[in-house]
Amino acid sequence: MKKILITRRLLRSCEDKAKETFDANFNLNDELYSQQKLIELSKGCDGILSSLTDKLDAVTINKLPDTIKIISNFAVGFGNIDLEAAKSRGIAVTNTPEVLTDATAEIGVLLILGACRRASEGIASAREGGWKWSADYLIGKQLTGTRLGVLGMGRIGQKIAKIAKSLGMIIHYHNRSKLSDDKDQGATYHDTLKGLLSVSDVLSICCPASKETVDMINKETIEYLPKGAVVTNVARGDIVDDEAMIDALERRKIYAVGLDVYKNEPNLNPGYLKHKSAFILPHLGSATKDTRTAMANLAIDNIDEYFSTGNCKNKVN
Ligand code: NAP
């Protein structure tokens, strides 16, 4: 049986499956391992089932024991792992695509609705009581007829586009490559970020964090958006320059933001907390029982597949 370090707790049924499949080393207190502790606990292990809270940078990967052959990340994103460093040490990295698309797209749509329809302010007023209905009370932005720009029209972006289209939104997108007709759902393709932003009344950020996308939404690119645009991010915090976004909220260049992910989670930039127009969630994208179960089972299966066949369809490096 392969010995696997599982860095965070999983749902019980998934831990049972891990126990049946591996000699599993669990993190019973669900503590956040330091990079040093992760290296120490990896000794004698064949693989690591990691989560997005583990920072597996080049320095950490280079200190892992030679016995480690796979890092199976419990997420579709893998911005927390230095893929090149892993590759040069002969360590396969795998992820959990598809199984979390629906749940994450639901949160992506919630961000759009919450930011456009002033849900944060509405919830606070309803809880406080004493609010008085009037014709112009908490007026928000209607989605019907509004242009949605999807930055990163992959699995999650396409599902958000599908739901948004059913709400009457007009879909535009930007990827590095144009989608085939069966996937684009009639959406308009923009081959530049500038082209997409200039038509985005509402922006939904759905691309991965990478060297190319870090701070892609910044002081300069925010200016391409129409005045009063809404920006939502269900992908990764690293894609947005927070200071520039908070400044744009202050100047009313940006009407509202809807955020599920942040730089330096869970310590989000306090500037967002000052803005009633910030509809913020604590990284809930994949947080449903069905999805978290499917993700963990896939992360386990990825390890099993790799050791039984020498390869894995979800290998990303
Ligand atoms: P995906 O299917 O790989 O889609 C990513 C899309 O981004 C692709 O269409 C890709 O198209 C585009 N893209 C990549 N690099 C780009 C660039 N430099 N400029 C413009 N577009 C770019 O991934 P997914 O399954 O939809 O997941 C997307 C991301 O969502 C993940 O990487 C993860 O970080 C995040 N996520 C968040 C949560 C959460 O809890 N909030 C949950 C799951 C996933 P091209 O390759 O043609 O450019």
Short mmCIF file of C-alpha atoms and ligand atoms in Angstrom, two decimals:
data_model
loop_
_atom_site.label_atom_id
_atom_site.label_comp_id
_atom_site.label_asym_id
_atom_site.label_seq_id
_atom_site.Cartn_x
_atom_site.Cartn_y
_atom_site.Cartn_z
CA MET A 1 0.00 0.00 0.00
CA LYS A 2 1.31 3.44 -0.88
CA LYS A 3 1.87 5.83 2.00
CA ILE A 4 0.11 9.15 1.41
CA LEU A 5 0.22 12.36 3.44
CA ILE A 6 -3.24 14.00 3.41
CA THR A 7 -2.62 17.59 4.44
CA ARG A 8 -6.19 18.63 5.40
CA ARG A 9 -9.24 16.80 6.70
CA LEU A 10 -11.67 15.43 4.11
CA LEU A 11 -15.36 14.60 4.52
CA ARG A 12 -15.70 11.36 6.51
CA SER A 13 -16.74 9.10 3.62
CA CYS A 14 -13.70 10.29 1.66
CA GLU A 15 -11.32 9.65 4.57
CA ASP A 16 -12.81 6.13 4.74
CA LYS A 17 -12.08 5.66 1.05
CA ALA A 18 -8.53 6.99 1.54
CA LYS A 19 -8.01 4.50 4.41
CA GLU A 20 -9.10 1.62 2.17
CA THR A 21 -6.88 2.77 -0.70
CA PHE A 22 -3.67 3.90 1.04
CA ASP A 23 -1.67 3.83 4.19
CA ALA A 24 -2.99 7.35 4.86
CA ASN A 25 -1.48 9.88 7.23
CA PHE A 26 -4.33 12.23 8.25
CA ASN A 27 -4.19 15.72 9.74
CA LEU A 28 -6.62 15.01 12.58
CA ASN A 29 -6.67 18.60 13.93
CA ASP A 30 -6.97 20.05 10.42
CA GLU A 31 -4.14 22.45 11.21
CA LEU A 32 -2.49 24.53 8.52
CA TYR A 33 0.92 22.87 8.08
CA SER A 34 3.92 25.15 7.75
CA GLN A 35 6.16 24.40 4.77
CA GLN A 36 8.74 22.94 7.19
CA LYS A 37 6.17 20.63 8.81
CA LEU A 38 4.93 19.52 5.41
CA ILE A 39 8.47 18.54 4.42
CA GLU A 40 8.99 16.65 7.70
CA LEU A 41 5.66 14.82 7.51
CA SER A 42 6.40 13.78 3.92
CA LYS A 43 9.32 11.63 5.03
CA GLY A 44 8.65 8.01 4.12
CA CYS A 45 5.60 8.95 2.00
CA ASP A 46 5.02 8.14 -1.67
CA GLY A 47 2.67 11.03 -2.33
CA ILE A 48 0.84 14.05 -0.95
CA LEU A 49 -2.86 14.82 -1.22
CA SER A 50 -2.61 18.60 -0.89
CA SER A 51 -5.12 21.43 -0.70
CA LEU A 52 -5.04 24.99 -2.01
CA THR A 53 -3.96 26.18 1.47
CA ASP A 54 -0.60 24.38 1.06
CA LYS A 55 2.04 26.59 -0.50
CA LEU A 56 4.17 24.14 -2.46
CA ASP A 57 6.65 26.61 -3.92
CA ALA A 58 9.99 25.66 -5.52
CA VAL A 59 11.91 25.88 -2.23
CA THR A 60 9.47 23.50 -0.50
CA ILE A 61 9.29 21.09 -3.43
CA ASN A 62 13.06 20.91 -3.69
CA LYS A 63 13.24 19.81 -0.04
CA LEU A 64 10.65 17.03 -0.34
CA PRO A 65 12.04 13.50 0.05
CA ASP A 66 12.89 11.59 -3.13
CA THR A 67 10.15 9.07 -2.33
CA ILE A 68 7.41 11.60 -3.19
CA LYS A 69 6.18 10.83 -6.71
CA ILE A 70 2.86 12.65 -6.85
CA ILE A 71 1.13 15.75 -5.45
CA SER A 72 -2.61 15.33 -5.92
CA ASN A 73 -4.20 18.75 -5.38
CA PHE A 74 -7.72 18.83 -3.94
CA ALA A 75 -8.75 21.65 -6.34
CA VAL A 76 -8.95 22.40 -10.06
CA GLY A 77 -6.60 25.39 -9.61
CA PHE A 78 -2.92 24.66 -8.97
CA GLY A 79 -1.50 28.15 -8.46
CA ASN A 80 -0.32 26.98 -5.01
CA ILE A 81 2.14 24.52 -6.59
CA ASP A 82 5.27 25.26 -8.61
CA LEU A 83 4.64 22.89 -11.52
CA GLU A 84 8.09 23.29 -13.06
CA ALA A 85 9.89 22.58 -9.78
CA ALA A 86 7.75 19.45 -9.34
CA LYS A 87 8.41 18.35 -12.92
CA SER A 88 12.15 18.76 -12.59
CA ARG A 89 12.04 16.50 -9.51
CA GLY A 90 9.96 13.92 -11.36
CA ILE A 91 6.85 14.63 -9.23
CA ALA A 92 3.51 14.46 -11.03
CA VAL A 93 0.92 17.11 -10.10
CA THR A 94 -2.78 16.38 -10.60
CA ASN A 95 -5.99 18.39 -10.10
CA THR A 96 -9.76 17.81 -9.86
CA PRO A 97 -11.44 19.35 -12.94
CA GLU A 98 -15.12 19.01 -14.00
CA VAL A 99 -16.54 17.79 -10.68
CA LEU A 100 -16.61 21.31 -9.20
CA THR A 101 -17.74 23.22 -12.26
CA ASP A 102 -21.45 23.39 -11.40
CA ALA A 103 -21.04 24.36 -7.73
CA THR A 104 -18.46 27.04 -8.56
CA ALA A 105 -20.55 28.46 -11.38
CA GLU A 106 -23.48 28.74 -8.95
CA ILE A 107 -21.32 30.90 -6.68
CA GLY A 108 -20.13 32.85 -9.74
CA VAL A 109 -23.75 33.69 -10.54
CA LEU A 110 -24.45 34.52 -6.90
CA LEU A 111 -21.58 37.04 -7.02
CA ILE A 112 -23.09 38.67 -10.10
CA LEU A 113 -26.57 38.84 -8.53
CA GLY A 114 -25.30 39.88 -5.11
CA ALA A 115 -23.10 42.68 -6.43
CA CYS A 116 -25.58 44.00 -9.01
CA ARG A 117 -28.62 43.87 -6.70
CA ARG A 118 -26.87 45.29 -3.61
CA ALA A 119 -27.36 42.14 -1.53
CA SER A 120 -24.82 43.14 1.17
CA GLU A 121 -26.67 46.37 1.90
CA GLY A 122 -30.04 44.64 1.66
CA ILE A 123 -29.07 41.90 4.13
CA ALA A 124 -27.65 44.44 6.59
CA SER A 125 -30.81 46.60 6.39
CA ALA A 126 -33.16 43.66 6.75
CA ARG A 127 -31.27 42.47 9.86
CA GLU A 128 -31.15 45.96 11.38
CA GLY A 129 -34.86 46.50 10.80
CA GLY A 130 -36.52 49.89 10.52
CA TRP A 131 -35.93 50.14 6.79
CA LYS A 132 -38.54 52.03 4.86
CA TRP A 133 -39.62 50.97 1.39
CA SER A 134 -39.58 53.75 -1.19
CA ALA A 135 -39.45 53.87 -4.98
CA ASP A 136 -35.71 54.50 -4.97
CA TYR A 137 -34.70 52.38 -1.97
CA LEU A 138 -31.61 50.20 -2.65
CA ILE A 139 -32.01 50.41 -6.38
CA GLY A 140 -29.55 48.12 -8.11
CA LYS A 141 -28.51 47.08 -11.59
CA GLN A 142 -30.81 44.77 -13.53
CA LEU A 143 -29.16 41.84 -15.27
CA THR A 144 -31.65 41.46 -18.12
CA GLY A 145 -30.22 43.14 -21.21
CA THR A 146 -26.85 43.79 -19.54
CA ARG A 147 -23.56 42.70 -21.13
CA LEU A 148 -21.59 40.05 -19.24
CA GLY A 149 -17.87 39.75 -19.98
CA VAL A 150 -16.43 36.36 -19.10
CA LEU A 151 -12.67 36.47 -18.63
CA GLY A 152 -11.66 32.83 -19.03
CA MET A 153 -14.51 31.01 -20.76
CA GLY A 154 -13.47 27.51 -19.71
CA ARG A 155 -15.59 24.97 -17.85
CA ILE A 156 -16.75 27.34 -15.09
CA GLY A 157 -16.98 30.39 -17.37
CA GLN A 158 -19.15 28.49 -19.86
CA LYS A 159 -21.54 27.34 -17.14
CA ILE A 160 -21.83 30.89 -15.76
CA ALA A 161 -22.46 32.13 -19.32
CA LYS A 162 -25.22 29.55 -19.77
CA ILE A 163 -27.04 30.61 -16.60
CA ALA A 164 -26.46 34.33 -17.26
CA LYS A 165 -27.84 33.92 -20.77
CA SER A 166 -31.01 32.41 -19.32
CA LEU A 167 -31.27 35.57 -17.17
CA GLY A 168 -31.23 37.67 -20.33
CA MET A 169 -27.59 38.77 -20.22
CA ILE A 170 -25.62 39.26 -23.44
CA ILE A 171 -22.41 37.25 -23.30
CA HIS A 172 -18.92 38.33 -24.40
CA TYR A 173 -15.68 36.51 -23.58
CA HIS A 174 -11.92 36.57 -23.81
CA ASN A 175 -9.62 33.54 -23.81
CA ARG A 176 -6.23 33.23 -25.48
CA SER A 177 -7.97 31.05 -28.05
CA LYS A 178 -11.45 31.28 -29.56
CA LEU A 179 -13.87 28.50 -28.65
CA SER A 180 -15.55 26.26 -31.16
CA ASP A 181 -19.17 27.13 -32.03
CA ASP A 182 -20.57 24.28 -29.93
CA LYS A 183 -18.92 25.69 -26.80
CA ASP A 184 -19.32 29.46 -27.18
CA GLN A 185 -23.15 29.44 -26.96
CA GLY A 186 -23.30 32.32 -29.43
CA ALA A 187 -21.14 34.56 -27.23
CA THR A 188 -18.98 37.23 -28.85
CA TYR A 189 -15.23 36.53 -28.77
CA HIS A 190 -12.67 39.26 -28.07
CA ASP A 191 -9.08 38.46 -28.86
CA THR A 192 -7.79 41.09 -26.45
CA LEU A 193 -8.48 41.81 -22.80
CA LYS A 194 -9.08 45.44 -23.69
CA GLY A 195 -11.73 44.44 -26.22
CA LEU A 196 -13.58 42.37 -23.63
CA LEU A 197 -13.37 44.91 -20.82
CA SER A 198 -14.64 47.75 -22.99
CA VAL A 199 -18.00 45.95 -23.42
CA SER A 200 -18.31 44.43 -19.93
CA ASP A 201 -21.09 46.04 -17.89
CA VAL A 202 -20.48 43.09 -15.58
CA LEU A 203 -17.19 41.19 -15.57
CA SER A 204 -16.89 37.60 -14.34
CA ILE A 205 -13.29 36.55 -13.77
CA CYS A 206 -12.99 32.80 -14.37
CA CYS A 207 -9.42 32.26 -15.63
CA PRO A 208 -6.69 30.51 -13.62
CA ALA A 209 -4.03 32.34 -11.63
CA SER A 210 -0.79 32.14 -13.60
CA LYS A 211 2.28 34.24 -14.31
CA GLU A 212 0.29 35.77 -17.19
CA THR A 213 -2.85 36.59 -15.21
CA VAL A 214 -1.44 37.93 -11.93
CA ASP A 215 -2.77 41.49 -11.49
CA MET A 216 -4.33 41.35 -14.95
CA ILE A 217 -7.13 43.56 -13.59
CA ASN A 218 -5.12 46.58 -12.51
CA LYS A 219 -5.05 50.39 -12.51
CA GLU A 220 -4.63 50.53 -16.29
CA THR A 221 -7.04 47.76 -17.36
CA ILE A 222 -9.83 48.87 -14.98
CA GLU A 223 -10.02 52.04 -17.07
CA TYR A 224 -11.06 49.97 -20.14
CA LEU A 225 -14.31 49.03 -18.34
CA PRO A 226 -17.41 51.19 -18.84
CA LYS A 227 -18.04 53.64 -16.00
CA GLY A 228 -20.17 51.98 -13.34
CA ALA A 229 -19.17 48.42 -14.28
CA VAL A 230 -19.49 45.56 -11.81
CA VAL A 231 -16.50 43.24 -11.31
CA THR A 232 -16.87 39.72 -9.93
CA ASN A 233 -14.13 37.17 -9.23
CA VAL A 234 -14.81 33.48 -8.64
CA ALA A 235 -11.36 32.36 -9.83
CA ARG A 236 -8.35 33.51 -7.80
CA GLY A 237 -7.52 36.68 -5.87
CA ASP A 238 -4.11 37.00 -7.49
CA ILE A 239 -5.75 38.14 -10.74
CA VAL A 240 -6.93 41.45 -9.24
CA ASP A 241 -4.79 44.35 -8.01
CA ASP A 242 -6.78 45.11 -4.86
CA GLU A 243 -5.50 48.64 -4.28
CA ALA A 244 -6.49 49.63 -7.82
CA MET A 245 -9.92 48.00 -7.44
CA ILE A 246 -10.62 49.65 -4.07
CA ASP A 247 -9.57 53.00 -5.52
CA ALA A 248 -11.94 52.42 -8.47
CA LEU A 249 -14.79 51.66 -6.03
CA GLU A 250 -14.01 54.88 -4.19
CA ARG A 251 -14.05 56.89 -7.42
CA ARG A 252 -17.30 55.15 -8.47
CA LYS A 253 -15.60 54.00 -11.64
CA ILE A 254 -16.65 50.58 -10.39
CA TYR A 255 -20.22 50.34 -9.10
CA ALA A 256 -19.79 47.16 -7.07
CA VAL A 257 -17.62 44.07 -6.69
CA GLY A 258 -18.60 40.46 -5.99
CA LEU A 259 -15.70 38.42 -4.63
CA ASP A 260 -15.24 34.83 -3.50
CA VAL A 261 -11.44 34.76 -3.64
CA TYR A 262 -8.69 37.09 -2.43
CA LYS A 263 -4.98 37.64 -2.39
CA ASN A 264 -3.52 36.44 0.89
CA GLU A 265 -6.65 34.56 1.99
CA PRO A 266 -8.19 34.68 4.56
CA ASN A 267 -6.75 38.16 5.23
CA LEU A 268 -8.49 40.10 2.51
CA ASN A 269 -7.56 43.70 1.88
CA PRO A 270 -9.47 45.65 4.57
CA GLY A 271 -10.27 48.32 1.97
CA TYR A 272 -13.05 46.03 0.67
CA LEU A 273 -14.71 45.92 4.10
CA LYS A 274 -15.29 49.67 4.04
CA HIS A 275 -17.40 49.41 0.91
CA LYS A 276 -21.06 48.53 1.22
CA SER A 277 -20.97 47.79 -2.48
CA ALA A 278 -18.55 44.89 -1.93
CA PHE A 279 -20.48 41.61 -1.89
CA ILE A 280 -17.94 39.24 -0.38
CA LEU A 281 -17.90 35.52 0.34
CA PRO A 282 -15.24 33.34 2.05
CA HIS A 283 -14.06 31.16 -0.88
CA LEU A 284 -17.24 29.08 -1.12
CA GLY A 285 -16.97 28.13 -4.81
CA SER A 286 -16.92 24.34 -4.49
CA ALA A 287 -18.46 24.15 -1.00
CA THR A 288 -21.31 21.67 -1.38
CA LYS A 289 -21.32 18.16 0.07
CA ASP A 290 -21.68 16.49 -3.33
CA THR A 291 -18.88 18.52 -4.86
CA ARG A 292 -16.41 18.25 -1.99
CA THR A 293 -17.05 14.49 -1.93
CA ALA A 294 -16.48 14.18 -5.67
CA MET A 295 -13.32 16.31 -5.48
CA ALA A 296 -11.76 14.26 -2.69
CA ASN A 297 -12.68 10.97 -4.36
CA LEU A 298 -11.12 12.20 -7.60
CA ALA A 299 -7.96 13.36 -5.78
CA ILE A 300 -7.70 9.83 -4.29
CA ASP A 301 -8.41 8.17 -7.66
CA ASN A 302 -5.75 10.35 -9.33
CA ILE A 303 -3.11 8.93 -6.96
CA ASP A 304 -4.37 5.41 -7.47
CA GLU A 305 -4.37 5.81 -11.25
CA TYR A 306 -0.86 7.25 -11.24
CA PHE A 307 0.63 4.42 -9.20
CA SER A 308 -1.23 1.71 -11.13
CA THR A 309 -0.59 3.00 -14.67
CA GLY A 310 2.37 5.40 -14.42
CA ASN A 311 0.18 8.21 -15.69
CA CYS A 312 -3.01 10.09 -14.86
CA LYS A 313 -5.51 11.86 -17.10
CA ASN A 314 -5.63 14.79 -14.66
CA LYS A 315 -1.84 15.32 -14.60
CA VAL A 316 -1.11 19.03 -15.17
CA ASN A 317 2.70 19.14 -15.39
P1 NAP B 1 -10.57 25.88 -17.33
O1 NAP B 1 -11.64 25.02 -17.86
O2 NAP B 1 -9.14 25.49 -17.55
O3 NAP B 1 -10.82 27.35 -17.89
C1 NAP B 1 -9.89 28.38 -17.80
C2 NAP B 1 -10.16 29.37 -18.92
O4 NAP B 1 -9.28 30.48 -18.76
C3 NAP B 1 -9.91 28.79 -20.31
O5 NAP B 1 -10.99 29.13 -21.13
C4 NAP B 1 -8.63 29.48 -20.78
O6 NAP B 1 -8.68 29.65 -22.19
C5 NAP B 1 -8.71 30.80 -20.03
N1 NAP B 1 -7.38 31.39 -19.80
C6 NAP B 1 -6.29 30.79 -19.29
N2 NAP B 1 -5.26 31.65 -19.26
C7 NAP B 1 -5.71 32.81 -19.77
C8 NAP B 1 -5.10 34.07 -20.03
N3 NAP B 1 -3.81 34.30 -19.76
N4 NAP B 1 -5.86 35.06 -20.57
C9 NAP B 1 -7.17 34.82 -20.87
N5 NAP B 1 -7.79 33.65 -20.65
C10 NAP B 1 -7.07 32.66 -20.11
O7 NAP B 1 -10.69 26.04 -15.74
P2 NAP B 1 -12.02 25.99 -14.85
O8 NAP B 1 -12.26 24.58 -14.42
O9 NAP B 1 -13.10 26.75 -15.53
O10 NAP B 1 -11.50 26.77 -13.56
C11 NAP B 1 -11.07 28.12 -13.68
C12 NAP B 1 -10.45 28.62 -12.40
O11 NAP B 1 -11.46 28.78 -11.40
C13 NAP B 1 -9.47 27.65 -11.73
O12 NAP B 1 -8.16 27.78 -12.27
C14 NAP B 1 -9.53 28.02 -10.26
O13 NAP B 1 -8.49 28.92 -9.96
C15 NAP B 1 -10.86 28.74 -10.13
N6 NAP B 1 -11.77 28.04 -9.20
C16 NAP B 1 -12.23 28.70 -8.11
C17 NAP B 1 -13.08 28.06 -7.23
C18 NAP B 1 -13.61 28.74 -6.00
O14 NAP B 1 -13.80 28.07 -5.00
N7 NAP B 1 -13.92 30.01 -6.05
C19 NAP B 1 -13.46 26.72 -7.47
C20 NAP B 1 -12.99 26.10 -8.62
C21 NAP B 1 -12.14 26.77 -9.49
P3 NAP B 1 -7.31 29.74 -23.06
O15 NAP B 1 -6.46 28.60 -22.62
O16 NAP B 1 -7.78 29.66 -24.48
O17 NAP B 1 -6.72 31.06 -22.76
#
